[in-house]
């Protein structure tokens, strides 16, 4: 990842009220839109909070890959 910017977030919505979680998710969307070269990696047990944010989603359960999908904007 030479020359790349990376943001790594582990369960960033945990403990947040739904309104705050939605505002946080919208901020991540704006950050991505402002800097498309930015790589944002998020681990989140409630994927619905991320909605259309990810380009690629990997679903893991107990260390096993259950699904992989790509969302082209």
Coordinates of N, CA and C in Angstrom, one line a residue:
X1 N 0.8 -1.2 0.0 CA 0.0 0.0 0.0 C 0.9 1.3 0.0
X2 N 2.0 1.2 -0.7 CA 2.8 2.4 -0.7 C 2.1 3.6 -1.4
X3 N 2.2 4.7 -0.7 CA 1.6 5.9 -1.2 C 0.1 6.0 -1.0
X4 N -0.5 5.1 -0.2 CA -1.9 5.1 0.1 C -2.2 5.6 1.5
X5 N -3.4 6.1 1.6 CA -3.9 6.4 3.0 C -4.9 5.4 3.4
X6 N -4.8 5.0 4.7 CA -5.6 3.9 5.2 C -6.2 4.3 6.5
X7 N -7.5 4.0 6.6 CA -8.3 4.2 7.9 C -8.8 2.8 8.2
X8 N -8.5 2.4 9.4 CA -8.9 1.1 9.9 C -9.8 1.3 11.2
X9 N -11.1 0.9 11.1 CA -12.0 1.1 12.2 C -12.6 -0.3 12.6
X10 N -12.5 -0.5 13.9 CA -13.0 -1.8 14.5 C -14.3 -1.5 15.3
X11 N -15.4 -2.0 14.8 CA -16.7 -1.8 15.4 C -16.9 -0.3 15.8
X12 N -16.8 0.6 14.9 CA -17.0 2.0 15.2 C -18.4 2.4 15.7
X13 N -19.4 1.6 15.4 CA -20.7 2.0 15.8 C -21.2 1.4 17.1
X14 N -20.3 0.6 17.7 CA -20.7 -0.1 19.0 C -21.0 0.9 20.1
X15 N -22.1 0.8 20.7 CA -22.5 1.7 21.8 C -23.1 3.0 21.4
X16 N -23.2 3.3 20.1 CA -23.7 4.6 19.7 C -25.2 4.5 19.5
X17 N -25.9 5.5 19.8 CA -27.3 5.6 19.6 C -27.6 5.6 18.1
X18 N -28.7 5.0 17.6 CA -28.9 4.9 16.2 C -28.7 6.2 15.4
X19 N -29.2 7.3 15.9 CA -29.0 8.6 15.2 C -27.5 8.9 15.0
X20 N -26.7 8.7 16.1 CA -25.3 9.0 16.0 C -24.6 8.0 15.1
X21 N -25.0 6.8 15.1 CA -24.4 5.8 14.2 C -24.7 6.2 12.8
X22 N -25.9 6.6 12.5 CA -26.2 7.0 11.1 C -25.4 8.3 10.7
X23 N -25.2 9.2 11.6 CA -24.4 10.4 11.3 C -22.9 10.0 11.1
X24 N -22.4 9.1 11.8 CA -21.1 8.6 11.7 C -20.9 7.9 10.3
X25 N -21.9 7.1 9.9 CA -21.8 6.4 8.6 C -21.8 7.4 7.5
X26 N -22.7 8.4 7.6 CA -22.7 9.5 6.6 C -21.4 10.2 6.5
X27 N -20.7 10.5 7.6 CA -19.4 11.1 7.6 C -18.4 10.2 6.9
X28 N -18.5 8.9 7.1 CA -17.5 8.0 6.4 C -17.8 8.1 4.9
X29 N -19.1 8.2 4.5 CA -19.4 8.3 3.1 C -18.8 9.6 2.5
X30 N -19.0 10.7 3.2 CA -18.5 12.0 2.7 C -16.9 11.9 2.6
X31 N -16.3 11.3 3.6 CA -14.8 11.2 3.6 C -14.4 10.4 2.4
X32 N -15.1 9.3 2.1 CA -14.7 8.5 0.9 C -15.0 9.3 -0.4
X33 N -16.1 10.1 -0.4 CA -16.4 10.9 -1.6 C -15.3 12.0 -1.9
X34 N -14.9 12.6 -0.8 CA -13.9 13.6 -0.9 C -12.5 13.1 -1.3
X35 N -12.2 11.9 -0.9 CA -10.9 11.3 -1.2 C -11.1 9.9 -1.6
X36 N -11.4 9.7 -2.9 CA -11.6 8.3 -3.4 C -10.4 7.4 -3.3
X37 N -9.2 7.9 -3.2 CA -8.0 7.1 -3.0 C -7.9 6.5 -1.6
X38 N -8.7 7.0 -0.7 CA -8.6 6.6 0.7 C -9.1 5.2 0.8
X39 N -8.4 4.3 1.5 CA -8.8 2.9 1.8 C -9.4 2.9 3.2
X40 N -10.7 2.6 3.3 CA -11.3 2.5 4.6 C -11.7 1.1 4.9
X41 N -11.2 0.5 5.9 CA -11.5 -0.9 6.3 C -12.3 -0.8 7.6
X42 N -13.5 -1.4 7.6 CA -14.4 -1.4 8.8 C -14.8 -2.8 9.1
X43 N -14.6 -3.1 10.4 CA -15.2 -4.4 10.9 C -16.5 -4.0 11.7
X44 N -17.6 -4.6 11.3 CA -18.8 -4.2 11.9 C -19.8 -5.4 12.0
X45 N -20.3 -5.7 13.1 CA -21.2 -6.8 13.3 C -22.6 -6.4 12.7
X46 N -23.0 -5.2 12.7 CA -24.3 -4.7 12.1 C -24.0 -4.1 10.8
X47 N -24.0 -4.9 9.7 CA -23.7 -4.4 8.4 C -24.7 -3.4 7.8
X48 N -25.9 -3.4 8.4 CA -26.9 -2.5 7.9 C -26.6 -1.0 8.1
X49 N -25.7 -0.8 9.1 CA -25.3 0.6 9.4 C -24.4 1.1 8.3
X50 N -23.7 0.2 7.5 CA -22.8 0.7 6.5 C -23.5 0.9 5.2
X51 N -24.7 0.4 5.0 CA -25.5 0.5 3.8 C -24.7 0.5 2.5
X52 N -24.7 1.6 1.8 CA -24.0 1.6 0.5 C -22.5 2.1 0.6
X53 N -22.0 2.1 1.7 CA -20.6 2.6 1.9 C -19.5 1.7 1.2
X54 N -19.6 0.4 1.5 CA -18.4 -0.4 1.0 C -18.4 -0.7 -0.5
X55 N -17.2 -0.7 -1.1 CA -17.1 -1.2 -2.4 C -17.1 -2.7 -2.4
X56 N -16.5 -3.2 -1.4 CA -16.4 -4.7 -1.3 C -16.8 -5.1 0.2
X57 N -17.6 -6.1 0.3 CA -18.1 -6.6 1.6 C -17.7 -8.0 1.7
X58 N -17.0 -8.4 2.8 CA -16.7 -9.7 3.2 C -17.5 -10.1 4.4
X59 N -18.3 -11.2 4.4 CA -19.0 -11.6 5.6 C -18.3 -12.8 6.2
X60 N -17.9 -12.6 7.4 CA -17.2 -13.7 8.1 C -18.0 -14.1 9.4
X61 N -18.0 -15.4 9.7 CA -18.6 -15.9 10.9 C -17.7 -16.9 11.5
X62 N -17.2 -16.7 12.7 CA -16.3 -17.6 13.4 C -15.1 -18.0 12.5
X63 N -14.6 -16.9 11.8 CA -13.4 -17.1 11.0 C -13.6 -17.7 9.6
X64 N -14.8 -18.0 9.3 CA -15.1 -18.6 8.0 C -15.8 -17.6 7.1
X65 N -15.3 -17.5 5.8 CA -15.9 -16.6 4.8 C -17.2 -17.1 4.4
X66 N -18.3 -16.4 4.7 CA -19.6 -16.8 4.3 C -20.1 -16.2 2.9
X67 N -19.7 -15.0 2.7 CA -20.1 -14.3 1.4 C -19.1 -13.2 1.1
X68 N -19.1 -12.8 -0.2 CA -18.3 -11.7 -0.7 C -19.1 -11.0 -1.7
X69 N -19.2 -9.7 -1.7 CA -19.9 -9.0 -2.7 C -19.2 -7.7 -3.0
X70 N -19.4 -7.2 -4.2 CA -18.8 -6.0 -4.7 C -20.0 -5.0 -5.1
X71 N -19.8 -3.8 -4.6 CA -20.8 -2.7 -4.9 C -20.1 -1.7 -5.7
X72 N -20.5 -1.6 -7.0 CA -19.9 -0.6 -7.9 C -20.8 0.6 -7.9
X73 N -20.2 1.7 -7.5 CA -20.9 3.0 -7.4 C -21.3 3.6 -8.7

